[in-house]
Short mmCIF file of C-alpha atoms in Angstrom, two decimals:
data_model
loop_
_atom_site.label_atom_id
_atom_site.label_comp_id
_atom_site.label_asym_id
_atom_site.label_seq_id
_atom_site.Cartn_x
_atom_site.Cartn_y
_atom_site.Cartn_z
CA MET A 1 -136.70 -117.57 72.66
CA LEU A 2 -136.29 -121.22 72.60
CA THR A 3 -135.84 -122.77 76.20
CA LEU A 4 -135.14 -126.25 77.50
CA VAL A 5 -136.28 -127.68 80.75
CA TRP A 6 -133.97 -130.11 82.68
CA SER A 7 -135.32 -133.53 83.17
CA SER A 8 -133.92 -136.89 82.76
CA ARG A 9 -132.23 -138.26 79.55
CA ALA A 10 -135.24 -139.29 77.58
CA PRO A 11 -137.40 -136.09 78.02
CA LEU A 12 -134.36 -133.93 77.15
CA CYS A 13 -133.80 -136.08 73.94
CA ALA A 14 -137.39 -135.38 73.03
CA GLN A 15 -137.01 -131.71 73.43
CA LEU A 16 -133.95 -131.75 71.29
CA LEU A 17 -135.54 -133.77 68.71
CA SER A 18 -138.51 -131.28 68.68
CA PHE A 19 -136.26 -128.36 68.27
CA LEU A 20 -134.30 -130.12 65.49
CA ASP A 21 -137.53 -130.72 63.54
CA THR A 22 -139.11 -127.38 63.87
CA LEU A 23 -135.97 -125.23 63.43
CA PRO A 24 -135.60 -123.98 59.89
CA VAL A 25 -132.54 -125.18 58.06
CA GLY A 26 -131.19 -121.65 58.00
CA ALA A 27 -130.85 -121.69 61.88
CA PHE A 28 -127.88 -123.88 61.52
CA ASP A 29 -126.06 -122.42 64.53
CA THR A 30 -128.95 -123.43 66.89
CA ARG A 31 -129.33 -126.71 65.34
CA MET A 32 -125.73 -127.43 65.50
CA ARG A 33 -125.79 -126.65 69.27
CA ALA A 34 -128.77 -128.91 69.78
CA LEU A 35 -126.89 -131.69 68.13
CA ARG A 36 -123.99 -131.16 70.51
CA LEU A 37 -126.41 -131.48 73.32
CA LEU A 38 -127.82 -134.71 71.69
CA ARG A 39 -124.28 -136.07 71.75
CA LEU A 40 -124.55 -135.87 75.73
CA PHE A 41 -128.06 -137.15 76.20
CA GLY A 42 -128.82 -139.26 73.12
CA GLY A 43 -128.41 -142.83 72.43
CA ALA A 44 -129.11 -145.53 69.82
CA GLU A 45 -132.73 -144.30 69.28
CA GLN A 46 -131.51 -141.02 67.92
CA LEU A 47 -129.25 -142.54 65.28
CA PRO A 48 -131.68 -142.47 62.40
CA LEU A 49 -131.96 -138.74 62.72
CA VAL A 50 -128.24 -138.37 62.98
CA ARG A 51 -127.84 -140.49 59.78
CA ARG A 52 -130.31 -138.34 57.96
CA LEU A 53 -128.59 -135.25 58.84
CA LEU A 54 -125.26 -136.62 57.96
CA LEU A 55 -126.12 -137.97 54.63
CA ASP A 56 -128.30 -134.92 53.55
CA ALA A 57 -126.32 -133.02 51.14
CA GLY A 58 -128.74 -130.16 51.53
CA GLU A 59 -127.87 -129.56 55.20
CA PRO A 60 -125.28 -126.75 56.09
CA LEU A 61 -121.77 -128.09 56.47
CA PRO A 62 -121.40 -127.34 60.20
CA VAL A 63 -124.67 -129.26 61.02
CA ARG A 64 -123.41 -132.31 58.88
CA ALA A 65 -119.98 -132.17 60.71
CA TRP A 66 -121.60 -132.05 64.19
CA ALA A 67 -123.95 -134.85 62.93
CA LEU A 68 -120.84 -136.88 62.12
CA GLU A 69 -119.36 -136.16 65.51
CA VAL A 70 -122.58 -137.32 67.35
CA GLY A 71 -122.76 -140.39 65.13
CA VAL A 72 -119.23 -141.33 66.12
CA SER A 73 -119.86 -140.91 69.76
CA LEU A 74 -123.24 -142.72 69.66
CA GLY A 75 -121.84 -145.56 67.62
CA LEU A 76 -123.27 -145.04 64.24
CA ARG A 77 -122.19 -147.34 61.46
CA LEU A 78 -122.36 -146.76 57.77
CA GLU A 79 -122.28 -149.64 55.23
CA GLY A 80 -119.23 -149.81 53.09
CA ALA A 81 -120.75 -148.47 49.97
CA GLU A 82 -122.67 -145.80 51.75
CA LEU A 83 -119.65 -144.63 53.65
CA ARG A 84 -117.49 -144.67 50.30
CA GLY A 85 -120.04 -142.20 48.74
CA LEU A 86 -119.87 -139.76 51.91
CA LEU A 87 -116.06 -139.88 51.38
CA GLU A 88 -116.09 -139.46 47.72
CA GLU A 89 -118.40 -136.37 48.25
CA GLY A 90 -115.31 -134.66 49.67
CA VAL A 91 -117.26 -132.36 52.10
CA LEU A 92 -116.38 -133.66 55.39
CA GLU A 93 -113.11 -134.43 56.97
CA PRO A 94 -112.10 -137.96 56.14
CA TYR A 95 -110.46 -138.99 59.29
CA PRO A 96 -113.67 -138.88 61.64
CA CYS A 97 -115.69 -140.46 58.73
CA LEU A 98 -113.35 -143.49 59.01
CA HIS A 99 -114.65 -144.15 62.46
CA LEU A 100 -117.99 -145.23 61.06
CA ALA A 101 -116.55 -148.36 59.33
CA ARG A 102 -116.95 -150.98 61.75
CA SER A 103 -115.96 -154.24 60.05
CA GLU A 104 -113.46 -155.68 57.63
CA ALA A 105 -116.37 -155.81 54.90
CA ASP A 106 -116.85 -152.13 55.26
CA VAL A 107 -113.24 -151.42 55.01
CA ALA A 108 -112.93 -153.76 51.79
CA ALA A 109 -115.64 -151.47 50.19
CA LEU A 110 -113.57 -148.42 50.93
CA VAL A 111 -110.27 -149.87 49.35
CA PRO A 112 -110.54 -148.20 45.90
CA TRP A 113 -111.09 -144.67 47.64
CA LEU A 114 -108.19 -145.33 50.32
CA GLY A 115 -105.82 -146.57 47.51
CA ALA A 116 -106.17 -143.14 45.84
CA VAL A 117 -105.07 -141.31 48.92
CA SER A 118 -101.41 -140.48 49.25
CA ALA A 119 -99.15 -142.38 51.45
CA TRP A 120 -98.63 -139.21 53.58
CA VAL A 121 -102.16 -138.94 54.31
CA ARG A 122 -102.65 -142.62 55.01
CA THR A 123 -99.76 -142.35 57.66
CA ASP A 124 -101.24 -139.10 59.01
CA TRP A 125 -104.21 -141.10 60.03
CA VAL A 126 -102.06 -143.85 61.71
CA LEU A 127 -100.26 -141.11 63.80
CA ALA A 128 -103.53 -139.38 64.57
CA SER A 129 -105.26 -142.70 65.68
CA ARG A 130 -102.49 -142.87 68.38
CA ARG A 131 -102.85 -139.29 69.53
CA GLN A 132 -106.60 -139.17 69.54
CA ALA A 133 -108.75 -140.28 72.75
CA THR A 134 -110.85 -142.57 70.32
CA PRO A 135 -108.59 -144.50 68.11
CA LEU A 136 -109.73 -145.64 64.49
CA PRO A 137 -111.70 -149.04 64.40
CA GLY A 138 -109.28 -151.91 64.46
CA ALA A 139 -110.41 -152.90 60.90
CA VAL A 140 -109.36 -149.54 59.55
CA LEU A 141 -106.13 -149.28 61.40
CA GLY A 142 -105.23 -152.75 60.45
CA TRP A 143 -105.65 -152.10 56.71
CA LEU A 144 -103.68 -148.85 57.03
CA TYR A 145 -100.89 -150.54 58.72
CA GLY A 146 -100.87 -153.28 56.27
CA GLN A 147 -100.65 -150.82 53.49
CA TRP A 148 -97.86 -149.17 55.16
CA CYS A 149 -95.92 -152.46 55.41
CA ARG A 150 -96.60 -153.43 51.93
CA GLU A 151 -96.27 -150.20 49.77
CA ASP A 152 -96.22 -146.86 51.94
CA ARG A 153 -93.10 -147.49 53.86
CA PRO A 154 -90.90 -148.13 50.68
CA ALA A 155 -92.53 -145.35 48.76
CA LEU A 156 -91.83 -142.88 51.57
CA GLU A 157 -88.16 -144.22 51.82
CA ALA A 158 -87.49 -142.49 48.57
CA GLU A 159 -89.15 -139.17 49.38
CA PRO A 160 -87.66 -136.10 51.30
CA GLY A 161 -88.76 -136.48 54.75
CA GLY A 162 -90.09 -139.98 54.22
CA PRO A 163 -87.48 -142.00 56.38
CA GLU A 164 -88.48 -139.81 59.32
CA ARG A 165 -92.18 -140.36 58.78
CA ASN A 166 -91.63 -144.17 58.71
CA LEU A 167 -89.79 -143.77 62.08
CA GLN A 168 -92.91 -141.87 63.42
CA VAL A 169 -95.18 -144.62 62.14
CA ALA A 170 -92.98 -147.50 63.61
CA ALA A 171 -92.83 -145.77 66.92
CA ALA A 172 -96.75 -145.33 66.92
CA THR A 173 -96.95 -149.03 66.22
CA TRP A 174 -93.95 -150.28 68.28
CA THR A 175 -95.70 -153.41 69.63
CA ARG A 176 -96.07 -154.95 66.11
CA PRO A 177 -92.92 -157.00 65.09
CA GLU A 178 -92.41 -155.19 61.73
CA SER A 179 -92.16 -151.81 63.37
CA TRP A 180 -89.91 -153.18 66.18
CA ALA A 181 -87.49 -154.39 63.37
CA LEU A 182 -87.44 -151.00 61.93
CA LEU A 183 -86.85 -149.25 65.18
CA SER A 184 -83.89 -151.63 66.09
CA THR A 185 -81.97 -150.59 63.17
CA GLU A 186 -82.76 -146.81 63.59
CA ALA A 187 -82.99 -146.50 67.42
CA ARG A 188 -80.54 -143.66 67.46
CA ARG A 189 -82.67 -141.52 65.13
CA LEU A 190 -85.79 -141.87 67.23
CA PRO A 191 -87.12 -138.22 68.35
CA ALA A 192 -87.45 -137.69 72.03
CA ASP A 193 -90.33 -139.10 73.63
CA ALA A 194 -91.19 -141.38 70.36
CA LEU A 195 -91.43 -144.45 72.75
CA PRO A 196 -92.27 -145.39 76.33
CA GLN A 197 -89.15 -145.24 78.48
CA GLU A 198 -89.11 -148.94 79.22
CA ALA A 199 -89.54 -149.87 75.55
CA LEU A 200 -86.70 -147.57 74.60
CA HIS A 201 -84.38 -149.11 77.25
CA GLN A 202 -85.35 -152.68 75.87
CA LEU A 203 -84.51 -151.33 72.36
CA LEU A 204 -81.06 -149.92 73.27
CA ARG A 205 -79.99 -152.59 75.79
CA GLU A 206 -77.66 -154.12 73.28
CA ASP A 207 -75.94 -150.83 72.52
CA PRO A 208 -74.14 -149.40 75.33
CA GLU A 209 -72.96 -146.25 73.75
CA ALA A 210 -76.55 -145.46 72.54
CA LEU A 211 -77.91 -146.47 76.07
CA ARG A 212 -75.41 -143.94 77.62
CA GLU A 213 -76.71 -141.19 75.08
CA ALA A 214 -80.34 -141.84 76.09
CA ALA A 215 -79.45 -141.80 79.86
CA GLU A 216 -77.70 -138.35 79.30
CA ALA A 217 -80.90 -137.11 77.52
CA LEU A 218 -82.83 -138.41 80.54
CA ARG A 219 -85.06 -140.60 78.24
CA LEU A 220 -85.01 -143.71 80.45
CA PRO A 221 -86.89 -144.73 83.53
CA VAL A 222 -85.11 -144.03 86.90
CA PRO A 223 -83.71 -147.48 87.37
CA SER A 224 -81.99 -147.50 83.97
CA LEU A 225 -80.70 -143.81 84.71
CA LEU A 226 -79.15 -144.97 87.86
CA LEU A 227 -77.64 -147.88 86.28
CA ALA A 228 -76.12 -145.80 83.58
CA LEU A 229 -75.16 -142.71 85.71
CA GLY A 230 -75.21 -143.57 89.11
CA THR A 231 -76.97 -141.50 91.94
CA GLU A 232 -74.51 -138.76 92.09
CA GLY A 233 -74.15 -138.71 88.14
CA LEU A 234 -77.92 -138.38 87.87
CA VAL A 235 -78.18 -135.51 90.45
CA ARG A 236 -75.23 -133.76 88.58
CA ARG A 237 -76.96 -134.35 85.21
CA LEU A 238 -80.29 -132.86 86.45
CA GLU A 239 -78.52 -129.76 87.59
CA GLN A 240 -76.59 -129.48 84.32
CA VAL A 241 -79.92 -129.66 82.35
CA VAL A 242 -81.90 -127.03 84.54
CA ARG A 243 -79.02 -124.64 84.50
CA ALA A 244 -78.71 -124.89 80.80
CA GLN A 245 -82.49 -124.18 80.45
CA GLY A 246 -81.73 -121.24 82.52
CA VAL A 247 -79.27 -119.87 80.12
CA ALA A 248 -81.50 -120.59 77.10
CA LEU A 249 -84.26 -118.54 78.96
CA ASN A 250 -81.92 -115.58 79.76
CA VAL A 251 -80.12 -115.30 76.47
CA PRO A 252 -82.41 -113.33 73.98
CA TYR A 253 -83.49 -114.13 70.60
CA GLY A 254 -83.23 -118.01 71.12
CA LEU A 255 -79.59 -117.70 70.36
CA VAL A 256 -78.90 -120.57 72.92
CA PRO A 257 -81.24 -123.58 72.27
CA PRO A 258 -82.95 -125.19 75.18
CA PRO A 259 -81.43 -128.45 76.40
CA GLU A 260 -82.93 -131.76 75.43
CA GLY A 261 -84.71 -133.26 78.45
CA TYR A 262 -85.57 -130.17 80.43
CA GLU A 263 -89.22 -131.39 80.94
CA ARG A 264 -88.01 -134.79 81.99
CA ALA A 265 -85.58 -133.30 84.46
CA LEU A 266 -88.24 -131.03 85.89
CA ALA A 267 -90.41 -134.15 86.37
CA LEU A 268 -87.54 -135.93 88.08
CA LEU A 269 -86.95 -133.29 90.53
CA GLY A 270 -90.41 -133.83 91.76
CA GLU A 271 -90.83 -137.71 91.37
CA TRP A 272 -87.33 -139.02 92.56
CA PRO A 273 -86.72 -138.67 96.33
CA GLU A 274 -82.92 -138.29 96.05
CA ALA A 275 -83.48 -135.11 94.16
CA ARG A 276 -85.09 -133.14 97.08
CA ALA A 277 -82.06 -131.46 98.32
CA LEU A 278 -81.05 -130.26 94.57
CA ARG A 279 -84.79 -128.99 94.25
CA LEU A 280 -84.45 -126.86 97.28
CA ARG A 281 -81.12 -125.64 96.55
CA LEU A 282 -82.25 -124.52 92.95
CA LEU A 283 -85.44 -123.00 94.46
CA CYS A 284 -83.24 -120.76 96.53
CA ASP A 285 -80.72 -119.80 94.02
CA PHE A 286 -81.24 -116.46 92.70
CA ALA A 287 -78.81 -117.24 89.81
CA VAL A 288 -81.46 -119.74 88.67
CA ALA A 289 -83.98 -118.30 86.00
CA LEU A 290 -87.18 -117.07 87.60
CA GLU A 291 -89.37 -119.30 85.44
CA ILE A 292 -87.69 -122.32 86.50
CA ARG A 293 -87.92 -121.43 90.19
CA ASP A 294 -91.51 -120.72 89.73
CA ALA A 295 -91.99 -124.23 88.37
CA LEU A 296 -90.14 -125.57 91.39
CA ALA A 297 -92.19 -123.59 93.91
CA ARG A 298 -95.51 -125.21 92.37
CA GLN A 299 -93.74 -128.50 92.33
CA LEU A 300 -92.69 -128.10 96.03
CA LEU A 301 -96.16 -127.21 97.06
CA ARG A 302 -97.61 -130.32 95.20
CA HIS A 303 -94.96 -132.88 96.82
CA GLU A 304 -93.99 -131.17 100.21
CA ARG A 305 -96.77 -128.73 100.94
CA PRO A 306 -95.57 -128.09 104.69
CA THR A 307 -92.15 -127.18 103.44
CA ALA A 308 -93.51 -125.10 100.73
CA LEU A 309 -95.62 -123.04 103.25
CA ARG A 310 -92.49 -122.44 105.55
CA TRP A 311 -90.55 -121.39 102.65
CA ALA A 312 -93.09 -119.13 101.47
CA ARG A 313 -93.68 -117.49 105.01
CA ALA A 314 -89.95 -116.89 105.26
CA ALA A 315 -89.60 -115.53 101.72
CA LEU A 316 -92.32 -112.86 102.47
CA ALA A 317 -89.54 -110.81 103.88
CA TRP A 318 -87.62 -110.69 100.59
CA PRO A 319 -88.99 -108.55 97.64
CA ALA A 320 -86.99 -110.33 95.22
CA ASN A 321 -89.04 -113.49 95.92
CA ALA A 322 -92.44 -111.80 95.56
CA SER A 323 -93.39 -113.52 92.36
CA LEU A 324 -92.60 -116.94 93.83
CA VAL A 325 -94.53 -116.17 97.06
CA HIS A 326 -97.46 -115.14 94.75
CA THR A 327 -97.17 -118.64 93.03
CA VAL A 328 -97.24 -120.44 96.26
CA LEU A 329 -100.20 -118.41 97.70
CA ARG A 330 -102.10 -118.61 94.31
CA GLU A 331 -101.73 -122.54 94.12
CA ALA A 332 -102.53 -122.91 97.81
CA ALA A 333 -105.59 -120.78 97.66
CA ALA A 334 -106.99 -122.75 94.81
CA SER A 335 -107.39 -125.78 97.14
CA PRO A 336 -106.67 -124.45 100.63
CA GLN A 337 -106.12 -126.80 103.61
CA PRO A 338 -106.15 -125.73 107.46
CA GLU A 339 -102.45 -125.75 107.66
CA ASP A 340 -102.23 -122.84 105.08
CA ARG A 341 -104.09 -120.38 107.47
CA PRO A 342 -100.91 -119.00 109.07
CA LEU A 343 -99.34 -118.20 105.79
CA PHE A 344 -102.49 -116.61 104.36
CA LEU A 345 -102.94 -114.53 107.58
CA ALA A 346 -99.18 -113.33 107.40
CA ALA A 347 -99.38 -112.43 103.76
CA LEU A 348 -102.59 -110.58 104.31
CA GLU A 349 -100.81 -108.53 106.97
CA GLY A 350 -98.02 -107.32 104.78
CA PRO A 351 -97.84 -104.47 102.24
CA ASP A 352 -98.15 -106.61 99.18
CA ALA A 353 -101.52 -106.15 97.81
CA VAL A 354 -101.14 -109.08 95.39
CA ALA A 355 -100.22 -111.67 98.01
CA GLY A 356 -103.08 -110.38 100.19
CA CYS A 357 -105.60 -111.06 97.20
CA PHE A 358 -104.47 -114.47 97.05
CA ALA A 359 -104.31 -115.10 100.78
CA LEU A 360 -107.77 -113.61 101.17
CA GLU A 361 -109.06 -116.12 98.45
CA GLY A 362 -107.78 -118.92 100.59
CA LEU A 363 -109.19 -117.74 103.72
CA LEU A 364 -112.61 -117.29 102.30
CA LEU A 365 -112.65 -120.93 101.09
CA LEU A 366 -111.35 -122.42 104.44
CA GLU A 367 -113.77 -123.28 107.18
CA GLY A 368 -113.84 -121.50 110.60
CA ASP A 369 -113.24 -117.95 111.60
CA PRO A 370 -109.92 -116.41 111.77
CA GLY A 371 -110.93 -114.50 114.85
CA ALA A 372 -113.02 -111.61 116.53
CA ALA A 373 -111.45 -108.78 114.81
CA TRP A 374 -111.96 -110.36 111.41
CA THR A 375 -115.15 -108.28 110.48
CA ALA A 376 -113.18 -104.97 111.18
CA ARG A 377 -110.28 -106.28 109.09
CA LEU A 378 -112.67 -107.06 106.16
CA GLU A 379 -114.35 -103.73 106.40
CA ALA A 380 -110.86 -101.95 106.37
CA LEU A 381 -109.87 -104.10 103.31
CA GLY A 382 -113.05 -102.89 101.50
CA TYR A 383 -111.13 -99.50 100.97
CA ALA A 384 -108.02 -101.05 99.74
CA ALA A 385 -106.42 -99.80 96.41
CA HIS A 386 -106.43 -103.04 94.72
CA PRO A 387 -109.98 -103.67 93.19
CA LEU A 388 -109.87 -107.50 93.59
CA LEU A 389 -109.11 -107.06 97.39
CA ARG A 390 -112.06 -104.93 97.68
CA VAL A 391 -114.40 -107.46 95.99
CA ARG A 392 -112.90 -110.31 98.12
CA ALA A 393 -113.47 -108.22 101.15
CA ALA A 394 -117.03 -107.80 100.20
CA ALA A 395 -117.24 -111.63 99.79
CA GLY A 396 -115.83 -112.15 103.22
CA LEU A 397 -118.50 -109.88 104.85
CA ALA A 398 -121.26 -111.46 102.79
CA ARG A 399 -120.13 -114.80 104.28
CA ARG A 400 -120.57 -113.32 107.72
CA GLY A 401 -124.02 -112.20 106.86
CA GLU A 402 -123.21 -108.49 106.70
CA ALA A 403 -125.76 -106.66 104.18
CA ALA A 404 -123.03 -104.37 103.10
CA GLY A 405 -120.97 -107.28 101.63
CA TRP A 406 -123.90 -108.62 99.51
CA GLU A 407 -124.83 -105.22 98.36
CA ALA A 408 -121.17 -104.52 97.14
CA LEU A 409 -121.05 -107.88 95.24
CA ARG A 410 -124.26 -107.09 93.56
CA HIS A 411 -123.38 -103.71 92.63
CA THR A 412 -119.96 -104.80 91.24
CA ALA A 413 -121.77 -107.62 89.25
CA HIS A 414 -124.26 -105.18 87.75
CA THR A 415 -122.16 -101.99 86.96
CA SER A 416 -118.37 -102.65 87.07
CA ASP A 417 -116.70 -101.75 83.61
CA GLU A 418 -114.08 -104.42 84.31
CA PRO A 419 -115.15 -107.84 83.17
CA TRP A 420 -112.86 -109.62 85.62
CA LEU A 421 -114.48 -107.67 88.76
CA ARG A 422 -117.93 -108.57 87.48
CA ALA A 423 -116.82 -112.35 87.13
CA GLU A 424 -115.29 -112.24 90.61
CA ALA A 425 -118.44 -110.68 92.21
CA LEU A 426 -120.61 -113.43 90.54
CA ARG A 427 -118.33 -116.07 91.72
CA TRP A 428 -118.85 -115.32 95.28
CA LEU A 429 -122.70 -114.46 94.91
CA GLY A 430 -122.95 -117.99 93.62
CA HIS A 431 -120.67 -119.52 96.15
CA TRP A 432 -122.44 -118.19 99.15
CA ASN A 433 -126.05 -118.11 97.77
CA ALA A 434 -126.60 -119.33 94.32
CA PRO A 435 -130.36 -119.94 94.95
CA GLY A 436 -131.04 -116.33 95.90
CA HIS A 437 -129.15 -115.04 92.95
CA VAL A 438 -130.46 -117.19 90.11
CA GLU A 439 -131.76 -114.12 88.20
CA LEU A 440 -128.46 -112.36 88.37
CA LEU A 441 -126.45 -115.50 87.41
CA THR A 442 -128.68 -116.39 84.61
CA ARG A 443 -128.24 -112.90 83.21
CA GLY A 444 -124.53 -113.41 83.61
CA LEU A 445 -124.92 -116.36 81.22
CA ARG A 446 -125.82 -114.12 78.43
CA ASP A 447 -122.84 -113.59 76.16
CA ASP A 448 -124.00 -111.47 73.27
CA SER A 449 -120.50 -110.67 71.78
CA TRP A 450 -117.01 -110.82 72.37
CA GLU A 451 -116.80 -107.06 72.03
CA LYS A 452 -118.78 -106.82 75.15
CA ARG A 453 -116.42 -109.16 76.89
CA ARG A 454 -119.07 -110.94 78.90
CA TRP A 455 -117.53 -114.49 78.81
CA PRO A 456 -115.61 -114.13 82.06
CA GLU A 457 -118.90 -113.71 84.08
CA ALA A 458 -120.51 -116.34 81.99
CA ASP A 459 -117.85 -118.79 83.17
CA GLU A 460 -118.53 -118.04 86.67
CA ALA A 461 -122.23 -118.01 86.49
CA ALA A 462 -122.32 -121.30 84.72
CA TRP A 463 -120.06 -122.89 87.45
CA ALA A 464 -122.33 -121.54 90.22
CA LEU A 465 -125.41 -122.81 88.63
CA PHE A 466 -123.87 -126.12 88.08
CA ARG A 467 -122.84 -126.45 91.66
CA TRP A 468 -126.48 -125.51 92.85
CA GLY A 469 -127.59 -128.13 90.56
CA SER A 470 -131.42 -127.45 90.83
CA PRO A 471 -133.82 -128.11 87.73
CA GLU A 472 -134.23 -124.38 87.46
CA ALA A 473 -130.46 -123.82 87.33
CA LEU A 474 -129.71 -126.67 85.02
CA GLY A 475 -132.49 -125.37 82.59
CA ALA A 476 -130.85 -122.01 82.47
CA LEU A 477 -127.36 -123.75 81.59
CA LEU A 478 -129.22 -125.87 78.73
CA THR A 479 -130.93 -122.71 77.30
CA ALA A 480 -127.87 -120.60 77.52
CA HIS A 481 -125.94 -123.42 75.53
CA LEU A 482 -128.53 -123.62 72.88
CA HIS A 483 -128.23 -119.91 72.28
CA GLY A 484 -124.59 -119.69 72.16
CA GLY A 485 -122.76 -119.05 75.29
CA THR A 486 -119.04 -119.31 75.72
CA ALA A 487 -118.87 -121.00 79.05
CA ASP A 488 -118.01 -124.67 79.17
CA ILE A 489 -121.50 -125.73 79.86
CA GLU A 490 -121.30 -128.97 78.12
CA GLY A 491 -118.85 -130.37 80.81
CA TYR A 492 -121.13 -129.28 83.57
CA LEU A 493 -124.25 -130.87 81.96
CA GLU A 494 -122.33 -134.17 81.46
CA ALA A 495 -121.09 -134.10 84.90
CA HIS A 496 -124.68 -133.46 86.31
CA LEU A 497 -126.21 -136.18 84.20
CA SER A 498 -123.65 -138.57 85.46
CA ARG A 499 -124.45 -137.67 89.03
CA GLN A 500 -128.17 -138.00 88.45
CA GLU A 501 -127.78 -141.44 87.01
CA GLY A 502 -125.67 -142.65 89.64
CA ARG A 503 -122.32 -142.80 87.53
CA PRO A 504 -118.80 -141.32 88.48
CA GLU A 505 -118.67 -137.76 87.66
CA PRO A 506 -115.90 -136.81 85.21
CA PRO A 507 -113.26 -134.69 86.81
CA LEU A 508 -113.93 -130.98 86.16
CA ALA A 509 -111.58 -128.03 86.37
CA PRO A 510 -112.41 -124.71 87.88
CA PRO A 511 -113.61 -122.03 85.52
CA ARG A 512 -110.86 -121.01 83.13
CA THR A 513 -111.66 -117.35 83.99
CA ARG A 514 -109.86 -117.92 87.45
CA ALA A 515 -106.53 -118.15 85.91
CA LEU A 516 -107.01 -114.88 84.01
CA VAL A 517 -108.32 -113.21 87.03
CA ALA A 518 -105.16 -114.28 89.02
CA ARG A 519 -103.28 -112.42 86.01
CA PHE A 520 -105.48 -109.31 86.65
CA ILE A 521 -104.44 -109.68 90.15
CA GLU A 522 -100.97 -109.21 89.55
CA ARG A 523 -101.38 -106.72 86.80
CA PRO A 524 -104.84 -104.88 87.46
CA ASP A 525 -103.94 -102.21 84.62
CA SER A 526 -103.46 -105.18 81.94
CA GLY A 527 -107.23 -105.75 81.44
CA GLY A 528 -106.58 -109.43 82.47
#
């Protein structure tokens, strides 16, 4: 089996280039993954290889597609005639190919091909450029916009759906005078969130009726909303929208459509200080749909953590609030703080096993010892009916150096039929002692098939090896990626390379498996 050894950028590139040169053309899956790694570690020195793979019609399409993505990432440029030939070949997606045109001269060579494309496709590219993290090069976008102003806009006006498409293009390019002029005449037809709120206010300020309608839809910034509705009027409007959303959720078959502006109302309940009392009132109102109250509970924890903790502790006594208490516990346990401990201990003492699972997770991640009787409590929880509670109790014993805890975790990771239990055991083995369990974690990375449902443990194993960060662990991640693992290894490798080179690390979310484990906690019979 091909293996990679972690090192610095240049030796890693050399290993990847060696693999790409020696692997047969038919091994396109492995070659494609090697290219994905080259996108992380490569530089301008690798562009000749990327160009060759991209332009070689004998290469499998997946390899060429990844060569294109790597080329865009590393700054590859194709001369106009060369790029035109690639586009006329019609094999690869045109939109990413257009990123390879770097100058007006390159675009000029593409005009015959671009002119043969429909107005709908050209405007699709304009809209995609606004949505994507990497917009089209300025020369390409400038030509597309000029073509829209000259020919595409009048042509689309005569087609079904064309006027709406023109409005979308104008909104995507609203800073340009030609677009602003169109928006000024069609402001009332704009879809929600088509423009930044400040721009929409500027557009509507000469039309009091339209401005009032936008305020009712909560599409304006807070100062404008207050000017149009007043403080009491805005509070009243927020409650109307939230309760209308509750009706839409409770009436089956979508017979009642959701109100416009619900997401904005929810955001305002968290951002606007004067909405605090309304948020608390809605959270405590059993007539409000549970889905909405759940969102408000998460919001309260983000903005007023002490209040959320007090509320959840009081709500423990009310079974009807159980799912909301679970939400607060789950969110708090994901990033526990010392002041959370009383809530966690109270939840663990109650009869609710789901609340106990989340509470124990938070306690395991907090520094300090809950007390002298903690070992006995963990030993008792090792016999709990809920399987995740047993695994986390074993993790607590392992943290305290108890051999029985380590053995229980290893046994679960090796033999459990349930993937979420295996993943949870690997999580804590890696969290407390990754160096001592490298072989077990590396085996957890192997992901032979979806039918075997190995990816949950692969997720946790990859995270543990990344956190350990030794050359051995990172070599295991590289090799697993090369051979087709499903864990988000690329993000971990990129973050560690940034760390190694002294650059800020990109933010990383915990493994996706944990959200599914949380679902398994609440419904252990659902298979996650």
